[in-house]
Amino acid sequence: MSDQRIYNFAAGPSMLPLSALERAGSEITNYRGSGMSVMEMSHRSKVFMDIFQETQDKLRRLMGVPEGYHILFLQTGASGQFSAIPLNLIGKTGRADYAVTGNFSSLACKEAQKYGQINLAADTGDRNHCYIPRQSELKLDPDASYFYYCSNNTIYGTEWDYVPETGNVPLVCDMSSDILSMPVDVSKYGIIYAGAQKNMSPAGLTVVIIKDGLAGHELPFTPLMMNYQTMIDKDSMYNTPPCWCIYMLGLTLDWVEENGGTAGMERLKWQRANMLYETLEQSKLFQLHAEKDSRSGMNVTFRAGSDELDAKFVREAAEAGFVNLKGHRKVGGMRASIYNAMPVEGVEKLCEFIRTFEKRN
Ligand SMILES: *Cc1c(COP(=O)(O)O)cnc(C)c1O
């Protein structure tokens, strides 16, 4: 099974750890003697409740989620949180700060404008989101109900290398594409959330880590299913949670733990990314999109100089076993998404391919 797998550089859904997939495969018709698949279980059964609890505990341990924070397993998609966040939090002062550094923070900002007065704390659209603003450049509103940012810009290939300082204003962060790729001091945040399909699990699960006290002040018309307090009160089980994805998250977390936890993931992340950035920097053919001090360790965006060469690169790479390297249309060129589960070897081989492609062209 494993020897037929190829290096999949997709932005998401993306590669999952082979050990997690194989474990799921071996348990798919009969989960540990229960006589049924996790897909077939009642979410209220003891056997599933144990999976749920263990997964939540593992995530709490691996991310160092302190007491006083809830971990929610929701189905909204990361995009659903673009609405849930203002609905639940903006009522405090009617205002919020947004740092727009890419596509998803821009969408989140537009959505929030329906519910309150939004201050653009930063907007990197002036240079097609090729950089991350520095702390001194952030325009902060001291009366904001929260400060919103996206730690890794999946489409543009930039990543914040610091946690913004916002005084008493709670930090809200979309970590969809870099969660579990480095240790995070959760106590600095009000909310961390992530769609699971990049670094955690199949699509269908959204993890929300929320500090006690932030929920319960939602706008009166907040839909029931978007109300954090409902989900906190019912431990994410107001309705059927995404059971299979929660189980798969547990298996991914086992793999993270076996590979040194989030610190181990961070070492691997920069081992992969630095290798690729160095190869591209040494090249005379390829150019990087992101500025050097803003580069993402998860999504590497680059171009070969012309649309024809870009297309040729993507085509020939796929033939050589490196798939889904076409960049997003907003940036063009190529994007190599190298999330946690991408083996270092996959990036080594891609670097070799890049060097030979350059020689031939
Ligand atoms: C992929 C992605 C999203 C969108 O996730 P959905 O689950 O498809 O809504 C949002 N934010 C970031 C940073 C992403 O990478």
Short mmCIF file of C-alpha atoms and ligand atoms in Angstrom, two decimals:
data_model
loop_
_atom_site.label_atom_id
_atom_site.label_comp_id
_atom_site.label_asym_id
_atom_site.label_seq_id
_atom_site.Cartn_x
_atom_site.Cartn_y
_atom_site.Cartn_z
CA MET A 1 0.00 0.00 0.00
CA SER A 2 2.60 2.55 1.09
CA ASP A 3 4.90 2.05 -1.90
CA GLN A 4 2.17 3.23 -4.29
CA ARG A 5 1.79 6.56 -2.53
CA ILE A 6 2.99 9.71 -4.23
CA TYR A 7 4.12 13.06 -2.87
CA ASN A 8 1.00 15.15 -2.67
CA PHE A 9 1.70 18.88 -2.31
CA ALA A 10 -1.98 19.87 -2.19
CA ALA A 11 -2.96 22.89 -0.08
CA GLY A 12 -5.80 20.97 1.57
CA PRO A 13 -7.15 18.42 1.98
CA SER A 14 -3.60 17.18 2.06
CA MET A 15 -1.36 14.33 3.15
CA LEU A 16 -2.06 12.55 6.42
CA PRO A 17 0.52 10.48 8.31
CA LEU A 18 0.81 7.04 6.75
CA SER A 19 0.70 5.38 10.17
CA ALA A 20 -2.65 7.06 10.90
CA LEU A 21 -4.10 5.93 7.57
CA GLU A 22 -2.88 2.38 8.05
CA ARG A 23 -4.22 2.22 11.57
CA ALA A 24 -7.61 3.48 10.37
CA GLY A 25 -7.50 0.91 7.58
CA SER A 26 -6.82 -1.94 9.95
CA GLU A 27 -9.68 -0.85 12.21
CA ILE A 28 -12.14 0.14 9.54
CA THR A 29 -14.66 -2.69 9.81
CA ASN A 30 -14.17 -3.61 13.44
CA TYR A 31 -12.87 -0.98 15.82
CA ARG A 32 -10.96 -2.77 18.59
CA GLY A 33 -13.39 -5.61 19.06
CA SER A 34 -16.53 -3.44 19.05
CA GLY A 35 -17.77 -5.30 15.94
CA MET A 36 -18.38 -2.06 14.08
CA SER A 37 -16.62 0.76 12.30
CA VAL A 38 -16.16 4.14 13.99
CA MET A 39 -18.30 5.42 11.09
CA GLU A 40 -21.21 3.31 12.32
CA MET A 41 -21.12 4.15 16.01
CA SER A 42 -23.53 6.19 18.01
CA HIS A 43 -21.78 9.34 19.13
CA ARG A 44 -23.27 8.69 22.58
CA SER A 45 -21.89 5.16 22.89
CA LYS A 46 -19.24 4.45 25.51
CA VAL A 47 -16.76 3.33 22.88
CA PHE A 48 -17.08 6.58 20.91
CA MET A 49 -17.17 8.75 24.04
CA ASP A 50 -13.80 7.23 24.96
CA ILE A 51 -12.39 8.11 21.51
CA PHE A 52 -13.75 11.64 21.88
CA GLN A 53 -12.31 12.14 25.35
CA GLU A 54 -8.92 10.65 24.51
CA THR A 55 -8.62 12.82 21.41
CA GLN A 56 -9.50 15.94 23.35
CA ASP A 57 -7.00 15.01 26.09
CA LYS A 58 -4.25 14.32 23.57
CA LEU A 59 -4.80 17.66 21.85
CA ARG A 60 -4.80 19.44 25.21
CA ARG A 61 -1.54 17.74 26.16
CA LEU A 62 0.23 18.23 22.82
CA MET A 63 -0.74 21.88 22.44
CA GLY A 64 -0.37 22.63 26.13
CA VAL A 65 -3.92 23.99 26.36
CA PRO A 66 -4.18 25.41 29.90
CA GLU A 67 -7.09 24.96 32.25
CA GLY A 68 -9.67 27.63 31.64
CA TYR A 69 -9.79 26.88 27.92
CA HIS A 70 -12.38 24.72 26.16
CA ILE A 71 -11.61 22.56 23.16
CA LEU A 72 -14.54 22.30 20.76
CA PHE A 73 -14.92 19.86 17.86
CA LEU A 74 -17.28 21.55 15.39
CA GLN A 75 -18.47 21.07 11.82
CA THR A 76 -18.56 24.64 10.57
CA GLY A 77 -15.47 24.56 8.38
CA ALA A 78 -12.88 27.21 9.08
CA SER A 79 -15.04 29.56 7.00
CA GLY A 80 -17.97 29.09 9.36
CA GLN A 81 -15.82 30.67 12.05
CA PHE A 82 -15.57 33.84 9.95
CA SER A 83 -19.19 34.39 11.06
CA ALA A 84 -19.12 32.67 14.45
CA ILE A 85 -16.31 34.88 15.77
CA PRO A 86 -18.01 38.26 15.28
CA LEU A 87 -21.40 36.83 16.23
CA ASN A 88 -20.04 35.63 19.56
CA LEU A 89 -17.46 38.30 20.39
CA ILE A 90 -18.15 41.64 18.76
CA GLY A 91 -21.07 42.50 21.04
CA LYS A 92 -18.69 43.58 23.77
CA THR A 93 -17.83 46.96 22.21
CA GLY A 94 -19.26 46.66 18.70
CA ARG A 95 -15.77 46.98 17.23
CA ALA A 96 -12.96 44.64 16.21
CA ASP A 97 -9.46 44.80 14.72
CA TYR A 98 -8.59 42.73 11.64
CA ALA A 99 -5.15 42.20 10.17
CA VAL A 100 -5.70 41.34 6.53
CA THR A 101 -2.65 39.44 5.30
CA GLY A 102 -4.19 37.13 2.74
CA ASN A 103 -7.27 35.60 1.25
CA PHE A 104 -8.83 34.01 4.33
CA SER A 105 -8.32 36.95 6.67
CA SER A 106 -9.80 39.16 3.96
CA LEU A 107 -12.90 36.96 3.75
CA ALA A 108 -13.18 36.88 7.54
CA CYS A 109 -12.91 40.68 7.65
CA LYS A 110 -15.65 41.14 5.04
CA GLU A 111 -17.93 38.81 6.96
CA ALA A 112 -17.32 40.62 10.26
CA GLN A 113 -18.31 43.95 8.68
CA LYS A 114 -21.91 42.71 8.75
CA TYR A 115 -21.88 42.70 12.52
CA GLY A 116 -19.87 45.65 13.73
CA GLN A 117 -17.34 48.36 13.07
CA ILE A 118 -14.14 46.88 11.73
CA ASN A 119 -10.76 48.55 11.98
CA LEU A 120 -8.13 47.39 9.49
CA ALA A 121 -5.19 46.88 11.82
CA ALA A 122 -3.08 45.97 8.79
CA ASP A 123 -3.60 45.28 5.12
CA THR A 124 -0.81 43.76 3.06
CA GLY A 125 -2.84 43.84 -0.17
CA ASP A 126 -0.66 46.73 -1.45
CA ARG A 127 2.00 44.18 -2.43
CA ASN A 128 -0.16 41.14 -3.13
CA HIS A 129 0.26 39.87 0.43
CA CYS A 130 3.95 39.01 0.07
CA TYR A 131 4.82 40.13 3.61
CA ILE A 132 3.70 40.10 7.23
CA PRO A 133 3.35 43.46 9.04
CA ARG A 134 5.67 44.07 11.97
CA GLN A 135 4.29 44.75 15.42
CA SER A 136 5.10 48.49 15.17
CA GLU A 137 3.02 48.74 11.98
CA LEU A 138 -0.18 47.37 13.50
CA LYS A 139 -2.86 50.02 13.97
CA LEU A 140 -4.56 48.91 17.13
CA ASP A 141 -7.91 50.07 18.47
CA PRO A 142 -7.82 49.86 22.28
CA ASP A 143 -11.63 49.49 22.29
CA ALA A 144 -11.67 46.50 19.95
CA SER A 145 -13.59 43.49 21.24
CA TYR A 146 -10.86 41.32 19.75
CA PHE A 147 -7.91 41.35 17.35
CA TYR A 148 -8.17 38.89 14.46
CA TYR A 149 -5.35 37.48 12.34
CA CYS A 150 -4.43 34.39 10.35
CA SER A 151 -1.06 32.92 11.39
CA ASN A 152 -0.25 31.27 8.06
CA ASN A 153 -1.47 32.55 4.71
CA THR A 154 -2.05 29.35 2.79
CA ILE A 155 -2.44 30.95 -0.63
CA TYR A 156 0.34 33.55 -0.47
CA GLY A 157 2.89 31.51 1.48
CA THR A 158 3.57 33.89 4.36
CA GLU A 159 3.53 33.14 8.06
CA TRP A 160 3.61 35.33 11.17
CA ASP A 161 6.84 34.70 13.06
CA TYR A 162 5.58 36.46 16.18
CA VAL A 163 2.43 36.66 18.25
CA PRO A 164 0.96 40.18 18.06
CA GLU A 165 0.91 42.15 21.32
CA THR A 166 -2.54 43.65 21.76
CA GLY A 167 -2.68 44.55 25.45
CA ASN A 168 -6.04 43.63 26.93
CA VAL A 169 -7.67 42.97 23.57
CA PRO A 170 -8.15 39.19 23.13
CA LEU A 171 -6.30 37.57 20.22
CA VAL A 172 -8.28 35.47 17.77
CA CYS A 173 -6.24 33.40 15.35
CA ASP A 174 -7.04 31.27 12.31
CA MET A 175 -4.37 28.55 12.48
CA SER A 176 -5.94 26.32 9.84
CA SER A 177 -2.73 25.81 7.90
CA ASP A 178 -0.07 25.80 10.61
CA ILE A 179 -1.68 24.37 13.73
CA LEU A 180 0.45 21.64 15.33
CA SER A 181 3.48 22.74 13.27
CA MET A 182 5.12 24.51 16.22
CA PRO A 183 4.68 24.97 19.96
CA VAL A 184 2.14 27.71 20.73
CA ASP A 185 1.62 29.58 23.99
CA VAL A 186 -2.15 29.11 24.07
CA SER A 187 -2.47 31.36 27.12
CA LYS A 188 -1.74 34.37 24.88
CA TYR A 189 -4.92 33.74 22.88
CA GLY A 190 -8.64 34.21 23.32
CA ILE A 191 -9.50 31.87 20.46
CA ILE A 192 -7.43 29.60 18.25
CA TYR A 193 -9.29 27.79 15.53
CA ALA A 194 -8.48 25.60 12.57
CA GLY A 195 -10.16 23.62 9.86
CA ALA A 196 -8.73 20.11 10.21
CA GLN A 197 -7.98 19.26 6.60
CA LYS A 198 -4.46 20.68 6.41
CA ASN A 199 -2.56 19.42 9.43
CA MET A 200 -4.95 17.32 11.47
CA SER A 201 -7.59 15.15 9.91
CA PRO A 202 -9.95 14.76 6.93
CA ALA A 203 -12.21 17.69 5.99
CA GLY A 204 -15.31 18.05 8.14
CA LEU A 205 -13.88 18.94 11.53
CA THR A 206 -13.12 22.42 12.85
CA VAL A 207 -11.24 22.70 16.13
CA VAL A 208 -11.93 25.76 18.29
CA ILE A 209 -9.90 26.44 21.44
CA ILE A 210 -11.61 29.17 23.42
CA LYS A 211 -10.83 30.87 26.68
CA ASP A 212 -13.39 30.72 29.44
CA GLY A 213 -15.47 33.87 29.67
CA LEU A 214 -15.35 34.84 26.01
CA ALA A 215 -18.49 32.87 25.16
CA GLY A 216 -21.95 33.76 26.40
CA HIS A 217 -22.06 37.33 25.07
CA GLU A 218 -23.28 36.50 21.57
CA LEU A 219 -25.46 38.79 19.48
CA PRO A 220 -29.15 37.91 20.01
CA PHE A 221 -29.66 36.57 16.49
CA THR A 222 -26.64 34.22 16.63
CA PRO A 223 -27.68 30.91 15.09
CA LEU A 224 -27.88 28.13 17.65
CA MET A 225 -25.21 26.08 15.92
CA MET A 226 -22.79 29.03 15.89
CA ASN A 227 -23.19 29.82 19.55
CA TYR A 228 -20.02 28.85 21.39
CA GLN A 229 -21.84 28.68 24.71
CA THR A 230 -24.23 26.02 23.38
CA MET A 231 -21.29 23.91 22.29
CA ILE A 232 -19.34 24.48 25.51
CA ASP A 233 -22.36 23.49 27.61
CA LYS A 234 -22.84 20.30 25.57
CA ASP A 235 -19.12 19.50 25.17
CA SER A 236 -19.46 19.77 21.35
CA MET A 237 -22.32 17.23 21.43
CA TYR A 238 -25.37 19.43 21.04
CA ASN A 239 -25.82 17.48 17.83
CA THR A 240 -23.84 14.73 16.12
CA PRO A 241 -20.21 15.75 15.99
CA PRO A 242 -17.92 14.80 13.06
CA CYS A 243 -17.14 11.42 14.64
CA TRP A 244 -14.89 9.96 11.98
CA CYS A 245 -12.74 13.09 11.74
CA ILE A 246 -12.36 13.21 15.53
CA TYR A 247 -11.15 9.60 15.49
CA MET A 248 -8.71 10.40 12.66
CA LEU A 249 -7.45 13.44 14.57
CA GLY A 250 -6.64 11.11 17.46
CA LEU A 251 -4.57 8.90 15.16
CA THR A 252 -2.72 11.92 13.73
CA LEU A 253 -2.01 13.15 17.26
CA ASP A 254 -0.48 9.75 18.13
CA TRP A 255 1.87 10.25 15.21
CA VAL A 256 2.69 13.81 16.31
CA GLU A 257 3.49 12.51 19.78
CA GLU A 258 5.72 9.70 18.45
CA ASN A 259 7.61 12.30 16.41
CA GLY A 260 8.53 14.68 19.19
CA GLY A 261 5.29 16.59 19.69
CA THR A 262 4.91 20.14 18.41
CA ALA A 263 8.63 20.84 18.97
CA GLY A 264 9.46 17.84 16.79
CA MET A 265 6.98 19.10 14.18
CA GLU A 266 8.64 22.51 14.22
CA ARG A 267 12.09 20.99 13.57
CA LEU A 268 10.74 18.98 10.65
CA LYS A 269 8.84 21.98 9.34
CA TRP A 270 11.94 24.15 8.96
CA GLN A 271 14.06 21.24 7.81
CA ARG A 272 11.65 20.80 4.88
CA ALA A 273 11.00 24.46 4.24
CA ASN A 274 14.63 25.68 4.51
CA MET A 275 15.75 23.00 2.11
CA LEU A 276 13.20 24.12 -0.44
CA TYR A 277 13.82 27.86 0.07
CA GLU A 278 17.60 27.35 -0.27
CA THR A 279 17.16 25.40 -3.47
CA LEU A 280 14.92 28.11 -4.91
CA GLU A 281 17.22 30.91 -3.74
CA GLN A 282 20.22 29.30 -5.44
CA SER A 283 18.26 29.05 -8.67
CA LYS A 284 18.50 31.65 -11.42
CA LEU A 285 15.23 30.52 -12.95
CA PHE A 286 12.80 30.54 -10.03
CA GLN A 287 11.58 33.48 -7.94
CA LEU A 288 9.91 33.34 -4.55
CA HIS A 289 6.70 35.23 -3.85
CA ALA A 290 7.06 35.82 -0.10
CA GLU A 291 9.63 38.19 1.36
CA LYS A 292 12.43 36.51 3.22
CA ASP A 293 11.42 37.47 6.77
CA SER A 294 7.77 36.51 6.15
CA ARG A 295 8.14 33.09 4.58
CA SER A 296 5.82 30.28 5.50
CA GLY A 297 7.13 26.94 6.69
CA MET A 298 4.01 25.27 5.32
CA ASN A 299 3.26 26.74 1.87
CA VAL A 300 6.11 27.71 -0.44
CA THR A 301 5.06 29.92 -3.37
CA PHE A 302 7.32 30.42 -6.40
CA ARG A 303 7.38 31.08 -10.14
CA ALA A 304 9.52 29.92 -13.04
CA GLY A 305 9.45 33.25 -14.90
CA SER A 306 6.71 32.71 -17.47
CA ASP A 307 3.26 31.17 -17.57
CA GLU A 308 4.50 28.59 -20.08
CA LEU A 309 7.40 27.50 -17.89
CA ASP A 310 5.16 27.39 -14.81
CA ALA A 311 2.71 25.12 -16.63
CA LYS A 312 5.54 22.95 -17.88
CA PHE A 313 6.97 22.65 -14.37
CA VAL A 314 3.62 21.62 -12.90
CA ARG A 315 3.06 19.08 -15.67
CA GLU A 316 6.50 17.51 -15.56
CA ALA A 317 6.55 17.47 -11.77
CA ALA A 318 3.27 15.53 -11.76
CA GLU A 319 4.73 13.04 -14.24
CA ALA A 320 7.69 12.60 -11.90
CA GLY A 321 5.39 11.88 -8.92
CA PHE A 322 5.05 15.34 -7.31
CA VAL A 323 1.40 16.27 -7.61
CA ASN A 324 -0.76 19.32 -6.94
CA LEU A 325 1.99 21.91 -7.28
CA LYS A 326 -0.06 24.43 -9.25
CA GLY A 327 -0.32 27.71 -7.37
CA HIS A 328 -3.54 29.50 -6.52
CA ARG A 329 -4.67 31.85 -9.30
CA LYS A 330 -4.25 34.87 -7.00
CA VAL A 331 -0.49 34.33 -6.93
CA GLY A 332 0.08 32.21 -10.03
CA GLY A 333 3.10 29.96 -10.48
CA MET A 334 3.59 27.12 -8.06
CA ARG A 335 2.80 26.36 -4.47
CA ALA A 336 4.32 23.46 -2.57
CA SER A 337 2.25 22.77 0.54
CA ILE A 338 4.53 20.90 2.89
CA TYR A 339 2.44 20.24 5.96
CA ASN A 340 3.43 18.05 8.92
CA ALA A 341 2.74 14.77 7.15
CA MET A 342 4.92 15.53 4.11
CA PRO A 343 8.01 13.33 4.50
CA VAL A 344 11.35 15.21 4.45
CA GLU A 345 12.31 12.82 1.68
CA GLY A 346 9.46 14.17 -0.47
CA VAL A 347 10.96 17.66 -0.27
CA GLU A 348 14.50 16.35 -0.89
CA LYS A 349 13.31 14.71 -4.08
CA LEU A 350 11.35 17.79 -5.13
CA CYS A 351 14.53 19.87 -4.69
CA GLU A 352 16.40 17.45 -6.95
CA PHE A 353 13.61 17.77 -9.49
CA ILE A 354 13.78 21.58 -9.31
CA ARG A 355 17.53 21.52 -9.97
CA THR A 356 17.23 19.20 -12.96
CA PHE A 357 14.31 21.19 -14.34
CA GLU A 358 16.43 24.33 -14.21
CA LYS A 359 19.33 22.63 -16.05
CA ARG A 360 17.01 21.48 -18.79
CA ASN A 361 15.36 24.90 -19.18
C1 LIG B 1 -8.20 26.35 4.09
C2 LIG B 1 -8.30 27.53 4.95
C3 LIG B 1 -9.54 28.07 5.32
C4 LIG B 1 -10.85 27.55 4.80
O1 LIG B 1 -11.16 26.33 5.40
P1 LIG B 1 -12.59 25.64 5.18
O2 LIG B 1 -12.58 24.57 6.21
O3 LIG B 1 -12.60 25.12 3.78
O4 LIG B 1 -13.64 26.65 5.40
C5 LIG B 1 -9.54 29.14 6.19
N1 LIG B 1 -8.41 29.67 6.67
C6 LIG B 1 -7.19 29.18 6.31
C7 LIG B 1 -5.96 29.79 6.86
C8 LIG B 1 -7.11 28.10 5.45
O5 LIG B 1 -5.90 27.63 5.10
#
